[in-house]
Each structure stands twice: as C-alpha cells, then as structure tokens.
C-alpha positions as a LaTeX table, in Angstrom:
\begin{tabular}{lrrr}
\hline
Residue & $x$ (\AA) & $y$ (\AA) & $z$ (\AA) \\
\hline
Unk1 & 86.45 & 112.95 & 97.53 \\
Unk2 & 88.44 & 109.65 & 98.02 \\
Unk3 & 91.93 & 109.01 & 97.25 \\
Unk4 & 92.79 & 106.70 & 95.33 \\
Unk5 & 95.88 & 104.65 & 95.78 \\
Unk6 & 96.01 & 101.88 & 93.04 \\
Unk7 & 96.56 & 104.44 & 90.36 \\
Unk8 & 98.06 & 102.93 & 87.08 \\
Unk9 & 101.60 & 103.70 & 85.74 \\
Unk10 & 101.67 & 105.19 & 82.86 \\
Unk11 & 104.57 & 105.81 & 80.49 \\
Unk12 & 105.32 & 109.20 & 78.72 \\
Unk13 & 104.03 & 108.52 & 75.34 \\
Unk14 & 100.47 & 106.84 & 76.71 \\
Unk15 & 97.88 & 108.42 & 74.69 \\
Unk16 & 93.66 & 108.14 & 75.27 \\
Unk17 & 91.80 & 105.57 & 73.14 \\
Unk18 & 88.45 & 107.67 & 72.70 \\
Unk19 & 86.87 & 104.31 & 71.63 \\
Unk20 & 85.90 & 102.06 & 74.87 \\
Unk21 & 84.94 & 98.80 & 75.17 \\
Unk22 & 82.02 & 97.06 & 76.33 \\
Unk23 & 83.03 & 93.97 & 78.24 \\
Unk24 & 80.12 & 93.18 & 80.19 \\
Unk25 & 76.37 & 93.78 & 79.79 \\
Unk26 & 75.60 & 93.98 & 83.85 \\
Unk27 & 73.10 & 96.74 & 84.83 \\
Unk28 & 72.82 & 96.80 & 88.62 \\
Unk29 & 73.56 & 100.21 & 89.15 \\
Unk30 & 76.92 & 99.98 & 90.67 \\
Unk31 & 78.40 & 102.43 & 93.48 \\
Unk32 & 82.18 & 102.00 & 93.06 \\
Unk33 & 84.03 & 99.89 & 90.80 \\
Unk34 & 87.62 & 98.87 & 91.81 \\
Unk35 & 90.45 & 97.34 & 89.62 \\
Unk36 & 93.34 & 95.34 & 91.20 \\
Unk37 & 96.68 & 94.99 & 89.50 \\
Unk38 & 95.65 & 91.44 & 88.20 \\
Unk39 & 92.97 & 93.79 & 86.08 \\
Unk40 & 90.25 & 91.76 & 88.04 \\
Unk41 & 87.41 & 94.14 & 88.67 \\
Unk42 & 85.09 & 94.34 & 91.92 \\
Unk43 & 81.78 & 95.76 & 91.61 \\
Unk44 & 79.86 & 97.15 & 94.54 \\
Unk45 & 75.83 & 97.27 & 94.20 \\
Unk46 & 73.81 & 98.80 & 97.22 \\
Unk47 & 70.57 & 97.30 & 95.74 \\
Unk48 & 71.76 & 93.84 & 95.72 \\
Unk49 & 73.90 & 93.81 & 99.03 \\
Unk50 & 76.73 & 92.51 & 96.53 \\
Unk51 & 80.03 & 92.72 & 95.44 \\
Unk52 & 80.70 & 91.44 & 91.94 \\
Unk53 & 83.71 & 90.24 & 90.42 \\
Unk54 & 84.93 & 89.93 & 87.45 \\
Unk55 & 88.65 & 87.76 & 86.74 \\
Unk56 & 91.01 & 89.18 & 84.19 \\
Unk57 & 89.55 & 88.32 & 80.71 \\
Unk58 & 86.16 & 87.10 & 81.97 \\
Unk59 & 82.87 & 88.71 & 79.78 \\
Unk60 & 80.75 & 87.19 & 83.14 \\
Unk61 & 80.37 & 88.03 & 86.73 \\
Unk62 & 83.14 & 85.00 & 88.28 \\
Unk63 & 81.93 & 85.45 & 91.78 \\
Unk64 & 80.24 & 87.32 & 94.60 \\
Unk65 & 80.13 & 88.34 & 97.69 \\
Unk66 & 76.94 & 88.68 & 99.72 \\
Unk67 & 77.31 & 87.61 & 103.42 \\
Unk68 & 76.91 & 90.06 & 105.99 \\
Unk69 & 76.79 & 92.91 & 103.28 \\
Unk70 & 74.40 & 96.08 & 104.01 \\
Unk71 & 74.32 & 98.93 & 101.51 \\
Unk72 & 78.16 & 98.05 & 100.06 \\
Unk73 & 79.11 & 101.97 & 98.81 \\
Unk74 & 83.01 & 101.61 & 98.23 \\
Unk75 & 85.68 & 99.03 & 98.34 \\
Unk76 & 89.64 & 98.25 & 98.34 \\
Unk77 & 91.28 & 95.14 & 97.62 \\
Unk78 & 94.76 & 94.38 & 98.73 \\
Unk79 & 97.54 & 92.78 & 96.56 \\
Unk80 & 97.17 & 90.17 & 99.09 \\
Unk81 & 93.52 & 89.47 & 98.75 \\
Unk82 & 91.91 & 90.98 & 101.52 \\
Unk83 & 88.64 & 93.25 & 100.95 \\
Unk84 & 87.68 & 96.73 & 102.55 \\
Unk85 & 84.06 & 96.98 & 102.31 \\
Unk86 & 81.99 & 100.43 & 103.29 \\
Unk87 & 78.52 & 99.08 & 104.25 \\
Unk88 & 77.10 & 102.32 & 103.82 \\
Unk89 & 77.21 & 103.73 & 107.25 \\
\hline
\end{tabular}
C-alpha cells in the first residue's frame, strides 16, 4: 500500500458531501489518479500507454503524455512540474 504524500488540509469543521460530482465522462479504465495542489488531475491508463490531464476547471482531457510510456501504473507530480511515472515493471 502506497503512501501518499499530497494529502489535503483539512480544517476541523470539514464535513463529507455524500453527493459527488461528475466532471468528466472519460472511460479508459484508469490505474491511479493523482491531484496536484493546482487541483489539476493526472490520469494514468495502462491500456493506452497514457497519462491524462486534466487543468483546474477543465470538463476535457487538456493534454497527454505518451512518449516512451509502457504499462503507466502510478504517478507523482512535483509542485515544480516534474512527473514520476511507474511503467509497470
């Protein structure tokens, strides 16, 4: 079981919404989904040899990354940018 290290800060009174929301219609059978402290989301998908992003706000996949990528199971984004990417192995 992983660690994980960009956990959010709650305050004392937070309480759980039960009711989510839907903010993106992408089926692709995701392994790991990471959210930076922008709130921009990365998406890893095995079957597509992808990493998907989504910006702050955004209802669409922004971007992607696909060169190189093998099997993409987990990921970690720095505040600076920089991407950690398990290819599987």
């Amino acid at each position: 079981l992983g660690v994980s290290y960009n956990q959010p800060k709650l305050d004392a009174d937070a309480v759980w919404n039960p009711v989510g929301e839907t903010f993106t219609t992408f089926s692709a059978n995701p392994w790991s989904i990471y959210v930076n402290t922008n709130n921009e989301i990365f998406v890893a998908v095995p079957s597509s040899n992808r990493i998907y992003l989504w910006l702050n706000g955004s209802v669409t996949s922004t971007g992607n990354i696909f060169n190189g990528l093998n099997d993409p199971a987990s990921l970690f984004v720095l505040s600076n940018g920089d991407i950690y990417i398990d290819n599987g192995n």
